[in-house]
Amino acid sequence: MADHSTHREPTPRTLLRRVLDTADPRTPRRRRSARVGAQRALLETPSSRRLRSQTKMTAGGNPHGTKSSGRLVHAQASGHLEEQTPRTLLKNILLTAPESSILKPKSVVKPVPAPQVVPPSRRESSRGSPELQLPEPEPPTTLVPALLAPGRRKQRLRLSVFQQGVDQELPVSQEPRGNADASSLTSSLNLTFATPLQPQSVQRPGLARRPATRRAVDLGAFLQDLRDTSLASPNIVLEETQPFSQPLVGRSPGMRLSLPLPSHMRAKDTERATSRKTRSSGPAPRNSSPGKPAQFLAGKAEEVNALALGFPNTSSSISGPGVEPLQDGVGEEAEKRMEEEEKGLSLSEVKEATGARGPSGVEEPEGYMEVTEAEGSLGAVEAEEPEGSSEDEETSGRTASPELVSSTPEFLQPKQLHQLLEPAPPPGAAILSSEPLEPVSARLHPRPRAIGPRPRQDPYKTGLSHYAKLFSFYAKMPMEKKALEIVEKCLDKYFRHLCDDLEAFAAHAGRRTIKPEDLELLMRRQGLVTDQVSLHVLVERNLPLEYRQLLIPCAFSGNSVFPAQ
Amino acid sequence: MEEEAEAEEQQRFSYQQRLKAAVHYTVGCLCEEVALDKEMQFSKQTIAAISEMTFRQCENFAKDLEMFARHAKRSTINTEDVKLLARRSNSLLKYITEKSEEIAQINLERKTKKKKKLEDENKNLNEPSEAGADESES
């Protein structure tokens, strides 16, 4: 057979034939008998052949007989090599081919009872038979009924016999022995009769190798944490922070802004969390120093003066109404941002930040708490460009700004005044702002000096630097440091502008609190929310489902609407 | 029905065109003034561009004003809304606030004048009656 196969072109069929012929070097007898069987097969019909082999099997499960039966099958297949398809060839290969046998015949032979001595080849062949997609094997107690079955009963017979052995083995050793192969074989046998699975439970390498790069956000746990911490926070947090800082009351489950790069954000969040803690503790002691408050006040007054009306400069319009309202708006945003932090650690930070900021925290704590963080931060989110990272940008930018604001006046002055054209005569706003600043300084005093003077650049830059990094990532090109710095500046201005707008909107409505309506108005002005596209639509589009059910009022049973309107 | 809608649309469109033309004319006049002032000429395209921009921006302003009024839960557009709109540009804001204050003053003056008039009239009415009463008493 191999002879005339070589003469032709190497078709798959011929190749497979070759494989068949060369298969199974273990039992040379096979080959011979295969050839013998082939000759026989040419003369006989398949069924009679099988019957004969079955009779041979009944003779005693003779290894030889089974071998020959196996070979007969092989022969049968090989006998009709010319007519058969590559598929059948493959089948036969599998029947006989045993190079990669997962079965260690010895180990399997042991547990099998003596009368059921099954030679390796038989096992192999029977193992190969699953590939034939045999129907579910009946566990025959005897071989007789199987004998009468037509079709490929021979194979099934062998299989069923083997399975008997396996079944017997199973109760003996319920657990797979040290030999994983046997167990996999047995388990696979139970499985593979119906499906052509690989006997060995081969793990798909791709799945196994995939590294868990991204820490999945466990929203449920996060919300639960928030609720727990909100319940427990007032006591815990108060200890750490100033006595005057307000507890974070009524925290609705903070919105975690979902981002396209959650892993990045998480990493950065933790970074920021740790850095902010030190940062906020940094500015606070600084502000509490006696010399500073006066300076602080003076600085603020100057700023406010500088920011007086009459400056065509856009930057001044950005920081327009004055530092204090900016602080308020920004502080509130920072609080919102803080709330997004996962850890209870963040709560303490926020408290610190609120304490450090002083006026905003003191004057309108309730007002800020009122802000539906979800809506607010959503608005903040949507207020940004479609770029997902912008969500965090805004909020972190806002966190940066309170830090900036609460940081030393020296730092603040050059930043602000640099942008302004010339100082104007002090308007009434200056007086206004100076008043709340005094109690601020008083309150900042009790704060213990936790950490020494930290680099002042950090609180301002840290929040924005994160977004600058994101920017550089999305740019897909290397960026100069100067360019990044300018990006940070632009972001800062942009966020301030947005906060001022929000504050103006709130004031326009005669309120001192920024509410979701203000944010919606802002988004409207930005063109994100239109008559065709409402806020809810944006929520549905861009936020995950969990936030949606927090934001969009939905009616539940019992005549209740969540979230309450 | 469709014809009516179409006619309406056409009417609107023509109305719009007329408005645009008016804006264009005004912009042209202003540009001429500026040109005389700065001794620099304006090309036609520039004037056309400016007028087109102005027109579109007016549309935006109108929408924003309506939004602001609604935000403040009013149904009438107020000077406050206009001020909010103009807050971006400081000089413009200043100008508008001054004007609004002027207008407010004028309104006050008018009101006071009206009140005085009313009071005077009342006094006049009362005096003759009082005089009459006095006369009658005496």
XYZ file of C-alpha atoms in Angstrom, chain A:
565
model
C 0.000 0.000 0.000
C 2.704 2.325 0.877
C 4.405 1.306 -2.251
C 1.991 2.603 -4.732
C 1.231 5.564 -2.600
C 4.681 6.895 -3.051
C 4.329 6.881 -6.733
C 1.602 9.411 -6.777
C 1.674 13.009 -5.772
C 1.618 13.610 -2.068
C -2.056 14.287 -1.564
C -3.440 14.479 1.936
C -4.848 11.098 1.461
C -1.570 9.576 0.584
C 0.092 11.345 3.386
C -2.418 10.060 5.819
C -2.016 6.650 4.426
C 1.623 6.914 4.980
C 1.026 7.973 8.504
C -1.181 5.016 9.015
C 1.319 2.639 7.696
C 4.111 4.041 9.698
C 2.037 4.425 12.814
C 2.490 2.540 15.999
C 6.032 1.382 16.039
C 5.341 -0.372 19.249
C 3.664 -3.389 17.940
C 5.274 -4.500 14.784
C 2.934 -7.395 14.712
C 0.190 -5.015 14.054
C 1.527 -4.014 10.801
C 1.814 -7.466 9.609
C -1.565 -8.422 10.742
C -2.811 -5.182 9.368
C -1.598 -6.207 6.025
C -3.069 -9.594 6.523
C -6.280 -8.083 7.665
C -6.247 -5.791 4.747
C -6.227 -8.647 2.445
C -8.997 -10.193 4.367
C -10.915 -6.979 4.366
C -10.816 -6.807 0.676
C -12.729 -10.003 0.568
C -15.199 -9.511 3.340
C -17.868 -7.093 4.221
C -17.381 -4.773 7.099
C -20.125 -6.178 9.239
C -19.053 -9.744 8.983
C -15.623 -8.634 9.797
C -16.784 -6.948 12.856
C -18.739 -9.909 13.920
C -15.773 -12.055 13.581
C -13.739 -9.668 15.617
C -16.438 -9.571 18.167
C -16.451 -13.255 18.408
C -12.823 -13.025 18.923
C -13.432 -10.621 21.689
C -15.898 -12.870 23.366
C -13.324 -15.532 23.309
C -11.909 -13.841 26.279
C -11.029 -10.368 25.665
C -7.955 -11.811 24.266
C -5.386 -9.175 23.963
C -4.375 -10.678 20.790
C -7.894 -10.772 19.642
C -8.502 -7.230 20.539
C -5.339 -6.270 18.959
C -6.295 -7.980 15.868
C -9.713 -6.487 16.048
C -8.132 -3.193 16.381
C -5.977 -4.035 13.534
C -8.935 -5.275 11.674
C -10.546 -1.971 12.024
C -7.359 -0.477 10.968
C -7.149 -2.928 8.183
C -10.672 -2.296 7.224
C -9.942 1.268 6.965
C -6.678 0.755 5.271
C -8.162 -1.804 3.006
C -10.331 0.797 1.512
C -7.796 3.472 1.591
C -8.316 4.438 -1.911
C -11.989 4.933 -1.448
C -11.927 6.449 1.930
C -11.667 10.081 2.773
C -9.026 11.801 4.790
C -11.452 11.817 7.605
C -11.642 8.097 7.846
C -7.954 7.943 7.469
C -7.541 10.233 10.371
C -9.878 8.125 12.339
C -7.891 5.105 11.723
C -4.776 6.924 12.559
C -6.223 7.830 15.838
C -7.306 4.333 16.393
C -3.904 3.017 15.959
C -1.713 5.896 16.600
C -0.620 5.993 19.986
C 2.391 8.123 20.177
C 0.834 10.696 22.297
C -0.969 8.399 24.548
C -2.027 10.051 27.718
C -2.721 6.726 29.171
C 0.061 5.090 30.970
C -1.030 1.615 30.349
C 0.580 0.203 33.426
C -1.132 2.470 35.838
C -4.452 1.883 34.277
C -3.947 -1.798 34.063
C -3.434 -2.056 37.750
C -6.773 -0.943 38.978
C -8.602 -2.823 36.336
C -9.551 -6.224 37.592
C -7.784 -9.199 36.182
C -10.500 -10.541 33.973
C -10.654 -7.192 32.388
C -7.119 -7.165 31.322
C -7.010 -4.657 28.630
C -3.880 -4.162 26.757
C -2.568 -0.760 26.076
C -3.249 -0.957 22.476
C -6.807 -1.755 23.078
C -7.116 1.058 25.442
C -5.535 3.279 23.003
C -7.767 2.182 20.305
C -10.735 2.461 22.510
C -9.585 5.812 23.511
C -9.287 6.642 19.933
C -12.776 5.529 19.339
C -14.319 8.455 21.102
C -13.176 10.371 18.148
C -15.575 8.375 16.144
C -18.429 10.106 17.834
C -20.050 7.001 19.029
C -23.413 7.274 20.613
C -23.706 7.141 24.342
C -22.382 3.826 25.474
C -24.690 1.555 27.266
C -22.840 0.056 30.090
C -23.248 -3.519 29.047
C -22.811 -6.125 31.656
C -22.028 -8.638 29.047
C -20.667 -8.388 25.664
C -23.405 -10.398 24.126
C -25.916 -7.694 23.466
C -23.258 -5.594 21.953
C -22.354 -8.349 19.631
C -25.640 -8.195 17.915
C -25.617 -4.490 17.385
C -24.919 -3.436 13.879
C -22.630 -0.748 12.762
C -19.526 0.013 14.616
C -20.422 -2.126 17.503
C -17.080 -3.654 17.601
C -15.536 -0.425 18.548
C -18.226 0.399 20.931
C -17.892 -2.962 22.403
C -14.335 -2.462 23.102
C -15.113 0.877 24.402
C -17.859 -0.346 26.610
C -15.661 -3.060 27.968
C -13.087 -0.550 28.691
C -15.630 1.656 30.249
C -16.672 -1.197 32.432
C -13.194 -1.395 33.590
C -13.190 2.255 34.116
C -16.414 2.182 36.026
C -15.093 -0.476 38.207
C -12.054 1.481 38.687
C -13.943 4.533 39.648
C -15.613 3.193 42.746
C -12.323 1.754 43.805
C -10.563 4.948 43.520
C -12.946 7.799 43.598
C -10.333 10.382 43.385
C -7.932 10.411 40.600
C -4.784 8.858 41.631
C -1.551 10.568 41.407
C -1.883 9.750 37.821
C -3.656 12.670 36.348
C -3.843 10.908 33.079
C -6.079 8.211 34.334
C -8.431 10.618 35.935
C -8.527 12.805 32.941
C -9.105 9.795 30.838
C -11.929 8.564 32.949
C -13.506 11.897 33.176
C -12.939 12.507 29.577
C -14.416 9.176 28.735
C -17.559 10.112 30.460
C -17.590 13.180 28.430
C -16.150 12.246 25.187
C -18.484 9.589 24.092
C -20.845 12.184 22.970
C -18.444 14.861 22.025
C -15.204 14.610 20.231
C -13.168 16.190 22.903
C -9.568 15.674 23.323
C -9.112 13.016 25.932
C -6.648 15.088 27.721
C -8.120 18.138 29.271
C -6.048 20.523 27.348
C -6.308 24.013 28.590
C -6.513 26.481 25.847
C -3.222 28.191 26.185
C -4.556 31.580 25.405
C -6.938 31.652 28.286
C -4.491 30.319 30.755
C -1.792 32.651 29.766
C -3.843 35.822 29.706
C -2.535 37.973 32.451
C -4.986 39.659 34.689
C -3.842 43.136 33.909
C -6.970 44.924 34.912
C -8.411 44.793 38.301
C -12.073 44.433 37.740
C -14.120 47.071 39.439
C -16.339 45.529 41.958
C -19.074 48.083 41.972
C -21.140 46.252 44.452
C -18.360 46.104 46.918
C -17.531 49.685 46.284
C -21.059 50.858 46.904
C -21.242 48.709 49.930
C -18.046 50.225 51.183
C -19.423 53.653 50.683
C -22.562 52.882 52.548
C -20.676 51.283 55.345
C -18.213 54.062 55.577
C -20.916 56.654 55.399
C -22.568 55.000 58.315
C -19.439 54.674 60.285
C -17.539 57.600 58.979
C -18.596 60.498 61.151
C -16.924 59.165 64.212
C -13.946 57.743 62.535
C -13.273 60.657 60.330
C -13.822 63.294 62.940
C -11.004 61.977 64.956
C -8.598 62.465 62.192
C -9.695 65.819 61.038
C -10.456 69.172 62.469
C -13.351 69.466 64.840
C -15.066 71.978 62.628
C -15.035 69.998 59.487
C -18.393 68.620 58.688
C -19.041 64.924 58.526
C -19.910 63.693 55.145
C -23.574 63.260 55.633
C -26.030 61.858 53.218
C -23.583 60.382 50.885
C -25.443 58.779 48.165
C -23.387 56.036 46.630
C -20.724 57.993 45.003
C -20.397 57.700 41.391
C -17.428 56.021 40.199
C -16.721 57.409 36.924
C -16.159 54.536 34.649
C -13.268 55.031 32.378
C -11.906 53.273 29.405
C -8.815 52.518 31.343
C -10.079 51.466 34.654
C -6.813 49.964 35.667
C -5.009 53.145 34.998
C -7.465 55.095 36.998
C -7.387 52.720 39.868
C -3.679 52.829 40.030
C -3.678 56.536 39.748
C -6.434 56.859 42.255
C -4.489 55.024 44.847
C -1.517 57.100 43.964
C -3.468 60.212 44.260
C -5.127 59.034 47.380
C -1.872 58.559 49.123
C -0.390 61.680 47.737
C -3.440 63.707 48.538
C -3.434 62.615 52.087
C 0.007 63.927 52.584
C -0.795 66.875 50.471
C -3.829 67.938 52.345
C -2.078 67.473 55.585
C 0.678 69.563 54.137
C -1.290 72.626 53.248
C -3.341 72.422 56.385
C -0.510 72.853 58.823
C 0.859 75.475 56.613
C -2.335 77.375 56.711
C -2.623 76.972 60.364
C 0.603 78.674 61.082
C -0.087 82.030 62.626
C 1.887 84.038 60.198
C 0.188 82.529 57.255
C -3.400 83.445 57.791
C -2.714 87.075 57.592
C -0.698 86.483 54.512
C -3.371 84.253 53.257
C -5.968 86.909 53.749
C -3.835 89.492 52.180
C -3.157 87.239 49.304
C -6.799 86.517 48.851
C -7.709 90.128 49.019
C -5.133 90.953 46.466
C -6.319 88.225 44.271
C -9.843 89.341 44.503
C -8.770 92.819 43.697
C -6.869 91.604 40.786
C -9.784 89.593 39.659
C -12.108 92.538 39.748
C -14.295 93.329 36.834
C -12.870 95.159 33.969
C -10.343 92.663 32.755
C -10.767 91.544 29.261
C -8.425 88.763 30.009
C -10.205 85.487 29.860
C -8.220 84.063 32.690
C -9.482 86.696 34.967
C -12.965 85.973 33.870
C -12.265 82.415 34.683
C -11.398 83.233 38.229
C -13.876 86.009 38.125
C -16.222 86.251 41.019
C -13.486 85.783 43.502
C -11.457 83.226 45.187
C -13.930 82.303 47.792
C -16.706 81.296 45.441
C -14.139 79.496 43.436
C -13.070 77.738 46.524
C -16.599 76.824 47.238
C -17.350 75.499 43.846
C -14.039 73.839 43.574
C -14.173 72.439 47.011
C -17.489 70.942 46.330
C -16.211 69.388 43.208
C -13.248 68.114 45.084
C -15.552 66.558 47.549
C -17.389 64.889 44.813
C -14.167 63.704 43.395
C -13.106 62.480 46.712
C -16.218 60.559 47.093
C -15.316 58.643 44.102
C -12.340 57.235 45.857
C -12.785 53.734 46.894
C -11.183 53.604 50.207
C -12.354 54.861 53.488
C -8.982 56.451 53.479
C -10.337 58.857 50.982
C -12.987 59.912 53.400
C -10.430 61.055 55.842
C -8.689 62.851 53.075
C -11.795 64.613 52.085
C -12.334 65.614 55.618
C -8.872 66.934 55.749
C -9.359 68.753 52.544
C -12.582 70.235 53.741
C -10.929 71.245 56.924
C -8.053 72.725 55.088
C -10.183 74.627 52.738
C -12.081 76.098 55.532
C -14.591 78.543 54.190
C -16.257 76.214 51.815
C -16.409 73.434 54.301
C -17.569 75.622 57.094
C -20.046 77.835 55.459
C -21.978 75.561 53.283
C -21.392 72.017 54.285
C -24.979 71.088 53.862
C -25.128 72.784 50.585
C -22.329 70.772 49.231
C -23.651 67.601 50.657
C -26.840 68.268 48.875
C -25.152 67.903 45.624
C -26.170 64.702 44.102
C -22.724 63.506 43.567
C -23.753 61.152 40.909
C -25.541 63.773 38.944
C -22.928 66.300 39.647
C -20.026 64.242 38.691
C -21.987 62.966 35.776
C -22.480 66.482 34.667
C -18.871 67.097 35.223
C -18.158 64.030 33.236
C -20.384 64.939 30.409
C -19.156 68.425 30.523
C -15.890 67.145 29.256
C -15.138 65.937 25.836
C -16.236 62.508 24.803
C -12.863 61.267 25.815
C -13.467 59.021 28.681
C -10.501 60.083 30.640
C -11.791 63.563 30.754
C -14.204 62.506 33.421
C -11.520 61.999 35.866
C -9.687 64.925 34.482
C -12.279 67.329 35.540
C -12.686 65.941 38.951
C -9.055 65.581 39.621
C -8.514 69.001 38.213
C -10.998 70.215 40.704
C -9.263 68.416 43.440
C -6.129 70.041 42.290
C -7.698 73.434 42.468
C -8.716 73.273 46.099
C -5.272 72.171 46.867
C -4.032 75.026 44.868
C -6.360 77.409 46.536
C -5.580 76.242 49.969
C -1.924 76.127 49.281
C 0.324 78.934 50.202
C -0.589 82.310 48.948
C 2.851 82.849 47.566
C 2.290 80.069 45.179
C -1.137 81.282 44.388
C -0.275 84.866 43.802
C 2.244 84.426 41.085
C -0.054 82.003 39.347
C -3.085 84.214 39.468
C -1.534 87.615 39.196
C 0.590 86.479 36.401
C -2.497 85.969 34.366
C -4.067 89.242 35.288
C -3.337 92.514 33.684
C -3.390 94.982 36.513
C -4.876 95.132 39.951
C -8.058 97.065 40.251
C -9.393 98.894 43.263
C -10.770 96.508 45.780
C -14.364 95.786 45.083
C -16.852 94.726 47.636
C -16.034 91.147 46.861
C -12.709 91.500 48.515
C -14.367 92.448 51.730
C -16.708 89.568 51.395
C -13.977 87.096 50.838
C -11.830 88.387 53.598
C -14.547 87.857 56.146
C -14.939 84.143 55.701
C -11.213 83.736 55.543
C -10.781 84.896 59.083
C -12.780 82.113 60.623
C -10.946 79.784 58.279
C -7.629 80.704 59.709
C -8.976 80.387 63.195
C -10.237 76.951 62.469
C -7.087 75.884 60.813
C -5.103 76.565 63.895
C -6.058 73.553 65.912
C -4.899 71.256 63.155
C -1.763 69.510 64.301
C 1.180 69.705 62.063
C 1.288 66.209 60.756
C 3.828 66.523 58.018
C 6.501 69.050 57.427
C 6.568 71.411 54.487
C 6.021 69.467 51.331
C 6.888 70.666 47.889
C 4.222 73.115 46.956
C 4.073 72.163 43.358
C 2.629 68.800 44.175
C -0.886 69.590 45.235
C -1.421 71.661 42.206
C 0.219 69.463 39.724
C -0.535 66.016 40.929
C -4.120 65.910 39.882
C -3.500 67.411 36.520
C -0.334 65.505 35.849
C -2.372 62.389 35.800
C -4.460 63.761 33.002
C -1.439 65.009 31.223
C -0.162 61.469 31.236
C -3.410 60.250 29.835
C -3.158 62.913 27.214
C 0.273 61.764 26.238
C -0.966 58.225 26.094
C -3.774 59.062 23.764
C -1.507 61.163 21.645
C 0.366 58.010 20.702
C 3.393 60.086 20.132
C 6.207 61.130 22.396
C 5.530 64.458 23.994
C 7.806 67.134 25.295
C 7.636 68.067 28.905
C 6.865 71.613 28.028
C 3.959 70.503 25.974
C 2.662 68.495 28.893
C 2.996 71.463 31.151
C 1.022 73.582 28.790
C -1.583 70.895 28.593
C -1.832 70.993 32.343
C -2.237 74.718 32.316
C -4.959 74.513 29.756
C -6.746 71.852 31.728
C -6.535 73.926 34.821
C -7.984 76.950 33.125
C -10.674 74.911 31.558
C -11.750 73.387 34.829
C -11.744 76.692 36.576
C -13.851 78.107 33.844
C -16.347 75.316 34.160
C -16.520 75.722 37.891
C -17.107 79.404 37.532
C -19.869 78.760 35.120
C -21.480 76.371 37.495
C -21.239 78.856 40.276
C -22.718 81.558 38.076
C -25.593 79.342 37.151
C -26.330 78.548 40.727
C -26.212 82.187 41.661
C -28.464 82.986 38.780
C -31.067 80.734 40.188
C -30.720 82.455 43.513
C -29.031 79.509 45.087
C -25.710 79.027 46.793
C -25.516 75.372 46.004
C -24.700 73.828 42.737
C -27.403 71.439 41.774
C -27.834 68.989 38.970
C -29.879 71.501 37.108
C -26.854 73.727 36.925
C -24.839 70.921 35.491
C -27.459 70.152 32.979
C -27.479 73.751 31.928
C -23.736 73.661 31.584
C -23.923 70.620 29.409
C -26.546 72.258 27.357
C -24.309 75.173 26.741
C -21.560 72.835 25.803
C -23.798 71.235 23.283
C -23.700 67.806 24.851
C -27.295 67.939 25.895
C -29.649 69.083 23.189
C -33.311 68.946 22.495
C -32.732 65.663 20.795
C -30.265 64.256 23.279
C -31.224 64.519 26.879
C -29.109 63.984 29.916
C -30.592 60.591 30.538
C -29.650 59.525 27.075
C -26.069 60.455 27.736
C -26.148 58.570 30.984
C -27.392 55.523 29.224
C -24.846 55.806 26.505
C -21.749 56.403 28.465
C -22.143 55.042 31.916
C -22.384 51.475 33.030
C -25.652 50.033 34.089
C -25.037 50.392 37.769
C -24.782 54.118 37.511
C -27.751 54.315 35.327
C -29.986 52.886 37.946
C -28.572 55.360 40.407
C -29.099 58.343 38.210
C -32.206 57.834 36.215
C -35.316 57.759 38.317
C -37.106 54.519 37.953
C -40.352 53.456 39.488
C -40.372 50.397 41.645
C -43.084 48.458 43.278
C -44.757 49.875 46.282
C -45.179 53.252 44.690
C -41.578 54.137 45.213
C -39.199 55.851 42.875
C -35.495 55.433 43.095
C -33.602 57.672 43.188
C -36.061 59.840 44.956
C -36.841 63.049 43.168
